[in-house]
């Protein structure tokens, strides 16, 4: 029959047999102190059904059912109580205006079949999303992703603005597609990082494992693990180079690793990560590269100190605004 | 933000804005009911709750709408279980008893994670699990893999997989202890919409 831990775990997963339920019920009666822990563990398990929407519950369909029922109830009321028809007219006017409005909305939703869900992450934060199909997405600061509430049809399509790391569950019959401005990435089951911020002139796609295909206006390109493409948004040109992918997805673990990265681009990352506005003159830092690691749970000062090691700078922090300037003379001062 | 949402929940004539309520709450309520009853029944329960709200439009629930809705779902589920108990044979009774006992647990003040906006915390708790434990938990819970499959894939015994899952649940429970055992004296109202 197995021990009680095993039965508990089976019951939580709804895989227990009746004899086992009997044993468990008796055990709970005999051990009232364990009851809370058991139901809490079950609750953790149950709650994930909502996170995953594992039963594909559709509020739209259910809402239509409810409206039908309300309409029926309305009619019955009118027949049963004809003498208060006058009053009923007022009620009916109110209800029908609500019905018409929501029916109209429903029809619109029906036309689109599935509702798109938008997830946005503000500056200074990162978030992780689990999809119904088992895929995982890490969403970086100031990024937005659009996901359908359920995947229907032949493809799993999401839309991204900003940076995200994808771990896509394999499903050869339903290719996964990531649409960003100017390119579409087609995936069968793999992990990769996309950086497509609107305020950047390029889109970076870095592949960790598996295989992806990139579709741009100029054509298709298959990418292998360890390769990175850079799409120039203005010209549509695509360049391919070898990189160490872990440098580009470490942000999801709270670190950013830069290797000879353009300093202005680094500044943009810093602004997003620490939710600050950097004020600097472009000429001061143009054509400079930065290498180093910044951590999200360090403060902005940490980055500025790090930067100060390689370039003599002055900085001034005033709430969310940070002024940085290069020290022109040889002497180095800091406020 | 809460204030403006509160306003939307009521129409100009002071009645509840059922359409909006349904949109916001039907899904979490459905999954809550699913803890105690089967899928089709759970759908009916949610329907019944909102129909009742419609019948009593002028209901003033400004202080604890969230608490009220989840309580209504619990009561409906309980009614269903009681009806079922009368009809069912002795062997099936134990499942109903277990479920009733669970409802009782929540009626006495414990709140479910479903009532709260805790996806982030849950995910963080999973992230914090020891690696093997996390791997097994994610495979089982998110990829719906059979324990046999997981065992084969990872080259461990099914017993070991079970152990990892139990351990994962225990660790997550401890991680979330600040959220889980709350006694809801003042049920959180609109702030806990679950998306």
Short mmCIF file of C-alpha atoms in Angstrom, two decimals:
data_model
loop_
_atom_site.label_atom_id
_atom_site.label_comp_id
_atom_site.label_asym_id
_atom_site.label_seq_id
_atom_site.Cartn_x
_atom_site.Cartn_y
_atom_site.Cartn_z
CA UNK A 1 0.00 0.00 0.00
CA UNK A 2 3.00 2.34 0.39
CA UNK A 3 3.68 4.82 3.14
CA UNK A 4 1.59 7.86 3.95
CA UNK A 5 3.92 10.33 2.22
CA UNK A 6 3.48 8.44 -1.01
CA UNK A 7 -0.28 8.39 -0.64
CA UNK A 8 -0.36 12.12 0.13
CA UNK A 9 1.64 12.87 -2.97
CA UNK A 10 -0.61 10.63 -5.07
CA UNK A 11 -3.79 12.20 -3.71
CA UNK A 12 -2.48 15.68 -4.47
CA UNK A 13 -1.83 14.61 -8.04
CA UNK A 14 -5.28 12.96 -8.18
CA UNK A 15 -3.73 9.58 -8.85
CA UNK A 16 -4.69 7.77 -5.65
CA UNK A 17 -7.03 4.79 -5.45
CA UNK A 18 -10.04 4.56 -3.17
CA UNK A 19 -8.33 2.33 -0.61
CA UNK A 20 -5.54 4.86 -0.42
CA UNK A 21 -8.00 7.74 0.02
CA UNK A 22 -9.51 5.79 2.90
CA UNK A 23 -6.12 5.41 4.56
CA UNK A 24 -5.30 9.07 4.03
CA UNK A 25 -8.65 10.25 5.41
CA UNK A 26 -8.19 8.12 8.50
CA UNK A 27 -4.64 9.40 8.91
CA UNK A 28 -5.77 13.02 8.70
CA UNK A 29 -8.39 12.32 11.36
CA UNK A 30 -5.71 10.79 13.57
CA UNK A 31 -3.16 13.54 12.96
CA UNK A 32 -5.06 16.83 13.05
CA UNK A 33 -1.80 18.76 13.42
CA UNK A 34 -0.65 17.59 9.97
CA UNK A 35 -3.84 18.71 8.28
CA UNK A 36 -2.75 22.28 7.61
CA UNK A 37 0.55 21.31 6.00
CA UNK A 38 -1.12 18.75 3.82
CA UNK A 39 -3.76 21.12 2.47
CA UNK A 40 -1.18 23.83 1.94
CA UNK A 41 0.96 21.50 -0.13
CA UNK A 42 -2.08 20.49 -2.12
CA UNK A 43 -2.88 24.16 -2.58
CA UNK A 44 0.56 24.85 -4.06
CA UNK A 45 -0.04 22.09 -6.54
CA UNK A 46 -3.61 23.19 -7.34
CA UNK A 47 -2.68 26.82 -7.78
CA UNK A 48 -0.51 25.96 -10.75
CA UNK A 49 -3.59 24.89 -12.69
CA UNK A 50 -4.52 28.56 -12.70
CA UNK A 51 -1.02 29.71 -13.61
CA UNK A 52 -0.99 27.26 -16.51
CA UNK A 53 -4.70 27.57 -17.26
CA UNK A 54 -4.42 23.82 -17.67
CA UNK A 55 -8.12 23.33 -18.34
CA UNK A 56 -8.30 26.06 -20.95
CA UNK A 57 -11.11 27.79 -19.11
CA UNK A 58 -12.66 30.40 -21.37
CA UNK A 59 -14.33 33.32 -19.58
CA UNK A 60 -15.80 34.38 -22.94
CA UNK A 61 -17.69 31.14 -23.55
CA UNK A 62 -18.79 30.96 -19.92
CA UNK A 63 -19.91 34.56 -19.98
CA UNK A 64 -22.14 33.85 -22.99
CA UNK A 65 -23.68 30.92 -21.11
CA UNK A 66 -24.45 33.19 -18.19
CA UNK A 67 -26.09 35.79 -20.42
CA UNK A 68 -28.29 33.14 -21.98
CA UNK A 69 -29.42 32.02 -18.56
CA UNK A 70 -30.11 35.56 -17.44
CA UNK A 71 -32.13 36.22 -20.59
CA UNK A 72 -34.23 33.13 -19.95
CA UNK A 73 -34.82 34.11 -16.35
CA UNK A 74 -35.89 37.52 -17.56
CA UNK A 75 -38.50 36.06 -19.92
CA UNK A 76 -39.96 33.81 -17.24
CA UNK A 77 -40.29 36.72 -14.92
CA UNK A 78 -42.22 38.71 -17.52
CA UNK A 79 -44.71 35.89 -18.08
CA UNK A 80 -45.25 35.10 -14.42
CA UNK A 81 -45.75 38.65 -13.30
CA UNK A 82 -47.53 40.46 -16.13
CA UNK A 83 -48.94 43.11 -13.82
CA UNK A 84 -45.57 44.59 -13.07
CA UNK A 85 -44.65 44.84 -16.71
CA UNK A 86 -44.18 48.53 -16.41
CA UNK A 87 -41.55 48.11 -13.77
CA UNK A 88 -40.07 45.25 -15.73
CA UNK A 89 -39.60 47.45 -18.75
CA UNK A 90 -37.22 49.57 -16.80
CA UNK A 91 -35.32 46.55 -15.51
CA UNK A 92 -35.30 45.09 -18.98
CA UNK A 93 -33.95 48.28 -20.45
CA UNK A 94 -31.10 48.19 -18.00
CA UNK A 95 -30.32 44.52 -18.43
CA UNK A 96 -30.58 44.54 -22.19
CA UNK A 97 -28.28 47.49 -22.49
CA UNK A 98 -25.79 45.48 -20.52
CA UNK A 99 -26.48 42.37 -22.60
CA UNK A 100 -26.19 44.16 -25.90
CA UNK A 101 -23.00 45.76 -24.85
CA UNK A 102 -21.41 42.54 -23.67
CA UNK A 103 -22.78 40.57 -26.59
CA UNK A 104 -21.20 43.02 -28.92
CA UNK A 105 -17.94 42.62 -27.05
CA UNK A 106 -18.26 38.86 -27.17
CA UNK A 107 -18.77 38.84 -30.89
CA UNK A 108 -15.68 40.89 -31.29
CA UNK A 109 -13.75 38.48 -29.14
CA UNK A 110 -15.15 35.53 -31.09
CA UNK A 111 -13.88 37.02 -34.30
CA UNK A 112 -10.41 37.01 -32.87
CA UNK A 113 -10.95 33.53 -31.37
CA UNK A 114 -8.30 34.04 -28.73
CA UNK A 115 -7.59 36.99 -26.56
CA UNK A 116 -4.08 38.35 -26.58
CA UNK A 117 -2.51 38.83 -23.21
CA UNK A 118 0.10 41.50 -22.77
CA UNK A 119 2.78 41.23 -20.12
CA UNK A 120 4.95 44.26 -19.45
CA UNK A 121 7.91 44.56 -17.15
CA UNK A 122 8.79 48.03 -15.94
CA UNK A 123 12.29 49.43 -15.60
CA UNK A 124 14.33 47.96 -12.78
CA UNK A 125 12.60 44.56 -12.82
CA UNK A 126 12.65 41.21 -14.55
CA UNK A 127 9.89 38.64 -14.75
CA UNK A 128 9.41 35.04 -15.69
CA UNK A 129 6.43 33.63 -17.54
CA UNK A 130 5.34 30.04 -17.87
CA UNK A 131 3.31 29.25 -20.95
CA UNK A 132 0.56 26.68 -21.27
CA UNK A 133 2.70 24.53 -23.56
CA UNK A 134 5.50 24.21 -20.98
CA UNK A 135 7.73 26.91 -22.48
CA UNK A 136 9.36 29.48 -20.26
CA UNK A 137 10.13 33.09 -20.99
CA UNK A 138 12.29 35.46 -18.98
CA UNK A 139 11.34 39.04 -19.66
CA UNK A 140 13.92 41.76 -19.08
CA UNK A 141 13.31 45.32 -17.86
CA UNK A 142 11.17 47.64 -19.96
CA UNK A 143 9.98 44.84 -22.20
CA UNK A 144 6.56 43.79 -23.38
CA UNK A 145 5.36 40.48 -24.73
CA UNK A 146 2.03 39.56 -26.27
CA UNK A 147 0.86 35.99 -25.75
CA UNK A 148 -2.46 34.43 -26.75
CA UNK A 149 -4.50 33.15 -23.80
CA UNK A 150 -4.43 29.74 -25.45
CA UNK A 151 -2.46 28.48 -28.39
CA UNK A 152 -4.73 27.48 -31.23
CA UNK A 153 -4.02 26.57 -34.81
CA UNK A 154 -0.78 25.31 -36.26
CA UNK A 155 1.58 27.82 -34.74
CA UNK A 156 2.48 29.25 -31.38
CA UNK A 157 3.06 32.93 -32.03
CA UNK A 158 4.20 35.60 -29.55
CA UNK A 159 5.17 39.22 -30.13
CA UNK A 160 8.07 40.86 -28.35
CA UNK A 161 9.33 44.37 -27.83
CA UNK A 162 12.45 44.54 -25.67
CA UNK A 163 14.60 41.69 -24.43
CA UNK A 164 13.63 38.16 -23.52
CA UNK A 165 15.18 34.73 -23.11
CA UNK A 166 13.11 31.84 -24.43
CA UNK A 167 13.15 28.22 -23.41
CA UNK A 168 10.72 26.71 -25.86
CA UNK A 169 9.09 23.33 -25.25
CA UNK A 170 9.49 20.95 -28.18
CA UNK A 171 6.42 20.43 -30.32
CA UNK A 172 7.32 19.71 -33.92
CA UNK A 173 3.70 19.98 -35.05
CA UNK A 174 3.30 23.49 -33.68
CA UNK A 175 6.30 25.66 -34.50
CA UNK A 176 6.93 28.50 -32.08
CA UNK A 177 7.35 31.95 -33.58
CA UNK A 178 8.69 35.11 -32.03
CA UNK A 179 7.80 38.27 -33.90
CA UNK A 180 9.82 41.40 -33.29
CA UNK A 181 10.04 44.55 -35.29
CA UNK A 182 11.63 43.59 -38.61
CA UNK A 183 12.18 39.88 -38.07
CA UNK A 184 10.43 36.65 -37.17
CA UNK A 185 12.19 33.81 -35.40
CA UNK A 186 10.93 30.32 -36.02
CA UNK A 187 11.66 27.67 -33.46
CA UNK A 188 11.03 24.00 -32.94
CA UNK A 189 12.28 23.58 -29.40
CA UNK A 190 15.31 25.39 -28.11
CA UNK A 191 16.62 28.23 -25.97
CA UNK A 192 17.71 31.63 -27.19
CA UNK A 193 17.90 35.30 -26.30
CA UNK A 194 16.38 38.20 -28.22
CA UNK A 195 17.25 41.84 -27.61
CA UNK A 196 14.93 44.10 -29.59
CA UNK A 197 14.49 47.39 -27.79
CA UNK A 198 12.69 50.10 -29.76
CA UNK A 199 15.35 52.68 -28.84
CA UNK A 200 18.20 50.56 -30.18
CA UNK A 201 19.20 50.50 -33.84
CA UNK A 202 19.83 46.76 -33.91
CA UNK A 203 18.09 43.50 -32.98
CA UNK A 204 20.32 40.85 -31.44
CA UNK A 205 19.38 37.18 -31.51
CA UNK A 206 21.63 34.71 -29.68
CA UNK A 207 21.12 30.96 -29.83
CA UNK A 208 22.06 28.71 -26.90
CA UNK A 209 20.73 25.32 -27.93
CA UNK A 210 18.71 23.76 -30.73
CA UNK A 211 18.02 25.42 -34.02
CA UNK A 212 16.12 28.51 -35.08
CA UNK A 213 15.34 30.11 -38.39
CA UNK A 214 15.28 33.84 -38.86
CA UNK A 215 12.92 35.43 -41.33
CA UNK A 216 13.62 39.03 -42.34
CA UNK A 217 12.55 41.12 -45.28
CA UNK A 218 15.70 40.07 -47.10
CA UNK A 219 15.30 36.34 -46.62
CA UNK A 220 15.70 33.33 -44.35
CA UNK A 221 18.71 32.31 -42.26
CA UNK A 222 19.24 29.21 -40.12
CA UNK A 223 21.28 29.79 -36.97
CA UNK A 224 23.33 27.25 -35.01
CA UNK A 225 24.10 27.23 -31.28
CA UNK A 226 26.74 29.75 -30.24
CA UNK A 227 25.90 32.07 -33.11
CA UNK A 228 24.50 35.55 -32.85
CA UNK A 229 22.82 37.66 -35.49
CA UNK A 230 22.51 41.38 -35.51
CA UNK A 231 19.83 42.95 -37.65
CA UNK A 232 20.31 46.56 -38.60
CA UNK A 233 16.80 47.98 -38.41
CA UNK A 234 17.53 50.81 -40.83
CA UNK A 235 19.20 48.86 -43.64
CA UNK A 236 17.79 45.40 -42.99
CA UNK A 237 21.31 43.95 -43.12
CA UNK A 238 21.98 40.85 -41.08
CA UNK A 239 25.41 40.00 -39.67
CA UNK A 240 26.37 36.71 -38.07
CA UNK A 241 29.12 36.08 -35.51
CA UNK A 242 30.25 33.50 -32.95
CA UNK A 243 29.74 34.44 -29.32
CA UNK A 244 29.55 32.87 -25.90
CA UNK A 245 25.74 32.71 -25.45
CA UNK A 246 25.91 32.75 -21.66
CA UNK A 247 27.22 36.32 -21.83
CA UNK A 248 23.92 37.34 -23.33
CA UNK A 249 21.36 35.54 -21.19
CA UNK A 250 22.96 36.05 -17.76
CA UNK A 251 20.59 38.97 -17.13
CA UNK A 252 17.88 36.48 -16.24
CA UNK A 253 19.98 35.40 -13.27
CA UNK A 254 20.38 39.01 -12.21
CA UNK A 255 23.74 39.71 -13.89
CA UNK A 256 24.74 41.50 -17.02
CA UNK A 257 28.02 40.49 -18.59
CA UNK A 258 29.53 42.87 -21.05
CA UNK A 259 32.44 42.01 -23.31
CA UNK A 260 33.72 44.99 -25.30
CA UNK A 261 30.20 46.36 -25.52
CA UNK A 262 29.59 49.82 -26.89
CA UNK A 263 29.46 52.10 -23.84
CA UNK A 264 26.38 53.99 -25.02
CA UNK A 265 24.53 50.65 -25.31
CA UNK A 266 25.73 49.76 -21.81
CA UNK A 267 24.29 53.03 -20.54
CA UNK A 268 20.90 52.10 -22.00
CA UNK A 269 20.99 48.77 -20.17
CA UNK A 270 21.94 50.51 -16.93
CA UNK A 271 19.02 52.91 -17.30
CA UNK A 272 16.58 50.06 -17.74
CA UNK A 273 18.00 47.95 -14.97
CA UNK A 274 18.30 50.50 -12.24
CA UNK A 275 15.33 52.58 -13.39
CA UNK A 276 17.41 55.74 -13.65
CA UNK A 277 17.96 58.37 -16.27
CA UNK A 278 21.58 58.91 -17.24
CA UNK A 279 22.44 62.39 -18.35
CA UNK A 280 25.64 62.65 -20.34
CA UNK A 281 26.97 64.18 -23.48
CA UNK A 282 27.41 61.65 -26.24
CA UNK A 283 30.79 62.97 -27.37
CA UNK A 284 32.26 62.17 -23.97
CA UNK A 285 31.67 58.46 -24.31
CA UNK A 286 31.44 57.79 -28.01
CA UNK A 287 33.42 54.93 -29.50
CA UNK A 288 34.30 53.56 -26.09
CA UNK A 289 33.87 49.95 -25.12
CA UNK A 290 33.06 48.50 -21.74
CA UNK A 291 33.79 45.08 -20.29
CA UNK A 292 32.58 43.99 -16.91
CA UNK A 293 29.76 42.48 -14.89
CA UNK A 294 26.95 44.43 -13.30
CA UNK A 295 24.51 42.91 -10.87
CA UNK A 296 20.92 43.92 -10.40
CA UNK A 297 21.10 43.80 -6.64
CA UNK A 298 24.11 46.09 -6.59
CA UNK A 299 23.43 49.80 -6.66
CA UNK A 300 24.02 52.22 -9.50
CA UNK A 301 27.03 53.53 -7.54
CA UNK A 302 28.66 50.17 -7.99
CA UNK A 303 28.49 50.51 -11.76
CA UNK A 304 29.72 54.08 -11.66
CA UNK A 305 32.67 53.10 -9.49
CA UNK A 306 33.44 50.27 -11.88
CA UNK A 307 33.29 52.63 -14.81
CA UNK A 308 35.48 55.09 -12.92
CA UNK A 309 38.28 52.53 -12.82
CA UNK A 310 38.67 52.66 -16.58
CA UNK A 311 37.59 56.20 -17.40
CA UNK A 312 38.00 59.17 -15.08
CA UNK A 313 34.45 60.44 -14.54
CA UNK A 314 32.47 62.77 -12.37
CA UNK A 315 28.99 61.81 -11.33
CA UNK A 316 26.15 63.28 -9.41
CA UNK A 317 23.09 61.32 -8.31
CA UNK A 318 19.88 63.21 -7.80
CA UNK A 319 16.92 60.89 -7.22
CA UNK A 320 16.43 58.97 -10.48
CA UNK A 321 18.67 61.26 -12.45
CA UNK A 322 22.36 60.59 -12.73
CA UNK A 323 24.71 63.09 -14.35
CA UNK A 324 27.92 61.63 -15.72
CA UNK A 325 30.73 63.55 -17.33
CA UNK A 326 34.24 62.67 -18.33
CA UNK A 327 36.99 64.42 -16.41
CA UNK A 328 38.80 66.42 -19.05
CA UNK A 329 41.97 67.06 -17.08
CA UNK A 330 44.22 64.45 -15.65
CA UNK A 331 43.03 65.07 -12.12
CA UNK A 332 40.26 62.91 -10.87
CA UNK A 333 37.53 64.02 -8.50
CA UNK A 334 34.34 62.46 -7.37
CA UNK A 335 31.41 63.86 -5.53
CA UNK B 1 -5.66 52.68 -8.94
CA UNK B 2 -7.81 50.70 -6.58
CA UNK B 3 -10.26 53.49 -6.27
CA UNK B 4 -10.82 53.73 -10.00
CA UNK B 5 -11.23 49.97 -10.24
CA UNK B 6 -13.79 50.05 -7.47
CA UNK B 7 -15.76 52.59 -9.39
CA UNK B 8 -15.74 50.47 -12.53
CA UNK B 9 -17.07 47.52 -10.60
CA UNK B 10 -20.25 49.45 -10.04
CA UNK B 11 -22.47 50.85 -12.73
CA UNK B 12 -23.92 54.33 -12.55
CA UNK B 13 -27.10 53.02 -10.95
CA UNK B 14 -25.07 51.52 -8.11
CA UNK B 15 -25.42 47.94 -9.33
CA UNK B 16 -22.52 45.59 -9.77
CA UNK B 17 -20.84 45.60 -13.16
CA UNK B 18 -21.27 41.89 -13.73
CA UNK B 19 -19.49 41.77 -17.07
CA UNK B 20 -16.34 43.19 -15.61
CA UNK B 21 -16.61 41.05 -12.51
CA UNK B 22 -16.97 37.94 -14.61
CA UNK B 23 -13.95 38.84 -16.67
CA UNK B 24 -11.82 39.46 -13.61
CA UNK B 25 -12.90 36.67 -11.33
CA UNK B 26 -14.44 33.78 -13.25
CA UNK B 27 -11.15 32.10 -14.05
CA UNK B 28 -9.61 32.12 -10.56
CA UNK B 29 -12.99 31.11 -9.11
CA UNK B 30 -13.20 28.20 -11.54
CA UNK B 31 -9.77 26.93 -10.54
CA UNK B 32 -10.65 27.40 -6.89
CA UNK B 33 -13.79 25.29 -7.31
CA UNK B 34 -11.71 22.70 -9.12
CA UNK B 35 -9.99 21.97 -5.83
CA UNK B 36 -13.21 20.49 -4.48
CA UNK B 37 -15.31 19.36 -7.43
CA UNK B 38 -14.91 18.08 -10.99
CA UNK B 39 -14.45 20.26 -14.01
CA UNK B 40 -18.02 20.42 -15.29
CA UNK B 41 -19.39 21.00 -11.82
CA UNK B 42 -16.81 23.73 -11.23
CA UNK B 43 -18.04 25.56 -14.34
CA UNK B 44 -21.63 25.30 -13.10
CA UNK B 45 -20.64 26.55 -9.69
CA UNK B 46 -19.11 29.70 -11.17
CA UNK B 47 -22.24 30.19 -13.28
CA UNK B 48 -24.46 29.82 -10.22
CA UNK B 49 -22.45 32.31 -8.21
CA UNK B 50 -22.71 35.01 -10.86
CA UNK B 51 -26.36 34.25 -11.51
CA UNK B 52 -27.00 34.76 -7.83
CA UNK B 53 -25.16 38.06 -7.98
CA UNK B 54 -27.39 39.07 -10.85
CA UNK B 55 -30.52 38.10 -8.93
CA UNK B 56 -29.42 40.28 -6.08
CA UNK B 57 -27.98 43.17 -8.05
CA UNK B 58 -28.08 45.75 -5.34
CA UNK B 59 -25.84 43.68 -3.10
CA UNK B 60 -23.42 45.94 -1.34
CA UNK B 61 -20.14 44.17 -1.07
CA UNK B 62 -17.77 47.06 -1.16
CA UNK B 63 -15.62 45.90 1.73
CA UNK B 64 -14.83 42.33 0.76
CA UNK B 65 -15.96 41.36 -2.69
CA UNK B 66 -13.03 39.00 -3.07
CA UNK B 67 -13.83 37.20 0.16
CA UNK B 68 -17.51 37.02 -0.68
CA UNK B 69 -16.98 35.46 -4.11
CA UNK B 70 -14.63 32.77 -2.86
CA UNK B 71 -16.96 31.99 0.04
CA UNK B 72 -19.91 31.68 -2.34
CA UNK B 73 -17.93 29.23 -4.46
CA UNK B 74 -17.04 27.18 -1.40
CA UNK B 75 -20.65 27.00 -0.24
CA UNK B 76 -21.87 25.95 -3.67
CA UNK B 77 -19.24 23.21 -3.80
CA UNK B 78 -20.26 22.03 -0.37
CA UNK B 79 -23.91 21.84 -1.42
CA UNK B 80 -22.92 19.79 -4.42
CA UNK B 81 -20.84 17.38 -2.37
CA UNK B 82 -23.66 16.87 0.09
CA UNK B 83 -26.11 16.11 -2.68
CA UNK B 84 -23.66 13.70 -4.19
CA UNK B 85 -23.08 11.95 -0.89
CA UNK B 86 -26.73 11.03 -0.63
CA UNK B 87 -26.65 9.47 -4.05
CA UNK B 88 -23.28 7.77 -4.09
CA UNK B 89 -22.32 4.36 -2.86
CA UNK B 90 -20.28 3.90 0.26
CA UNK B 91 -16.85 3.56 -1.42
CA UNK B 92 -17.09 6.86 -3.21
CA UNK B 93 -18.07 8.60 -0.06
CA UNK B 94 -14.54 8.99 1.21
CA UNK B 95 -13.56 11.32 -1.64
CA UNK B 96 -16.50 13.58 -0.82
CA UNK B 97 -15.53 13.48 2.82
CA UNK B 98 -11.96 14.47 2.02
CA UNK B 99 -13.14 17.33 -0.16
CA UNK B 100 -15.59 18.51 2.45
CA UNK B 101 -12.82 18.47 5.00
CA UNK B 102 -10.70 20.60 2.68
CA UNK B 103 -13.53 23.10 2.22
CA UNK B 104 -13.86 23.25 5.97
CA UNK B 105 -10.16 24.03 6.19
CA UNK B 106 -10.69 27.09 3.97
CA UNK B 107 -13.94 28.08 5.64
CA UNK B 108 -12.12 28.34 8.92
CA UNK B 109 -9.96 31.17 7.65
CA UNK B 110 -7.11 29.71 5.60
CA UNK B 111 -6.80 31.29 2.19
CA UNK B 112 -5.66 29.69 -1.02
CA UNK B 113 -2.85 31.00 -3.20
CA UNK B 114 -5.48 31.25 -5.94
CA UNK B 115 -7.11 34.12 -4.07
CA UNK B 116 -3.92 36.12 -4.17
CA UNK B 117 -1.72 37.49 -6.84
CA UNK B 118 1.20 35.26 -6.11
CA UNK B 119 2.50 34.02 -9.42
CA UNK B 120 5.76 35.88 -8.99
CA UNK B 121 6.32 34.54 -5.49
CA UNK B 122 5.51 31.02 -6.61
CA UNK B 123 7.94 31.27 -9.47
CA UNK B 124 10.62 32.68 -7.26
CA UNK B 125 10.06 29.85 -4.81
CA UNK B 126 10.50 27.35 -7.64
CA UNK B 127 13.66 29.10 -8.79
CA UNK B 128 15.05 28.78 -5.29
CA UNK B 129 14.59 25.01 -5.19
CA UNK B 130 17.69 22.79 -5.27
CA UNK B 131 18.50 22.00 -8.88
CA UNK B 132 17.41 18.35 -9.09
CA UNK B 133 14.31 19.07 -7.11
CA UNK B 134 13.37 21.97 -9.37
CA UNK B 135 14.01 19.97 -12.50
CA UNK B 136 11.72 17.16 -11.39
CA UNK B 137 9.04 19.55 -10.16
CA UNK B 138 8.95 21.55 -13.38
CA UNK B 139 8.89 18.40 -15.50
CA UNK B 140 6.02 16.98 -13.51
CA UNK B 141 3.96 20.09 -13.02
CA UNK B 142 4.59 22.11 -16.15
CA UNK B 143 5.31 19.56 -18.79
CA UNK B 144 2.75 17.10 -17.42
CA UNK B 145 5.18 14.26 -17.64
CA UNK B 146 4.40 10.92 -16.02
CA UNK B 147 6.66 10.07 -13.14
CA UNK B 148 7.79 6.99 -15.03
CA UNK B 149 8.91 9.17 -17.94
CA UNK B 150 10.76 11.57 -15.65
CA UNK B 151 12.48 8.69 -13.88
CA UNK B 152 13.61 7.23 -17.20
CA UNK B 153 14.77 10.57 -18.54
CA UNK B 154 16.82 11.40 -15.47
CA UNK B 155 17.99 7.86 -14.79
CA UNK B 156 16.58 7.66 -11.27
CA UNK B 157 13.88 5.53 -9.64
CA UNK B 158 10.20 6.50 -9.60
CA UNK B 159 10.46 6.56 -5.81
CA UNK B 160 13.19 9.17 -6.08
CA UNK B 161 10.98 11.28 -8.34
CA UNK B 162 8.16 11.09 -5.78
CA UNK B 163 10.63 12.12 -3.08
CA UNK B 164 11.78 15.13 -5.05
CA UNK B 165 8.20 16.27 -5.61
CA UNK B 166 7.29 15.93 -1.93
CA UNK B 167 10.44 17.76 -0.98
CA UNK B 168 9.75 20.52 -3.53
CA UNK B 169 6.25 21.07 -2.14
CA UNK B 170 7.62 21.20 1.37
CA UNK B 171 10.32 23.71 0.48
CA UNK B 172 7.91 25.93 -1.45
CA UNK B 173 5.48 25.83 1.45
CA UNK B 174 8.16 27.00 3.85
CA UNK B 175 9.23 29.70 1.37
CA UNK B 176 5.68 30.97 1.10
CA UNK B 177 4.84 30.70 4.78
CA UNK B 178 4.26 34.43 4.93
CA UNK B 179 1.41 34.14 2.43
CA UNK B 180 -0.08 30.76 3.07
CA UNK B 181 -1.54 30.41 6.52
CA UNK B 182 -3.10 33.86 6.73
CA UNK B 183 -6.23 34.12 8.74
CA UNK B 184 -8.48 36.29 6.68
CA UNK B 185 -10.07 38.53 9.25
CA UNK B 186 -10.28 41.37 6.78
CA UNK B 187 -10.35 39.75 3.39
CA UNK B 188 -8.25 41.68 0.94
CA UNK B 189 -10.64 43.26 -1.47
CA UNK B 190 -9.96 44.36 -4.99
CA UNK B 191 -6.23 44.43 -4.81
CA UNK B 192 -5.99 40.72 -5.26
CA UNK B 193 -7.23 40.30 -8.77
CA UNK B 194 -5.64 37.29 -10.36
CA UNK B 195 -4.71 37.55 -13.98
#
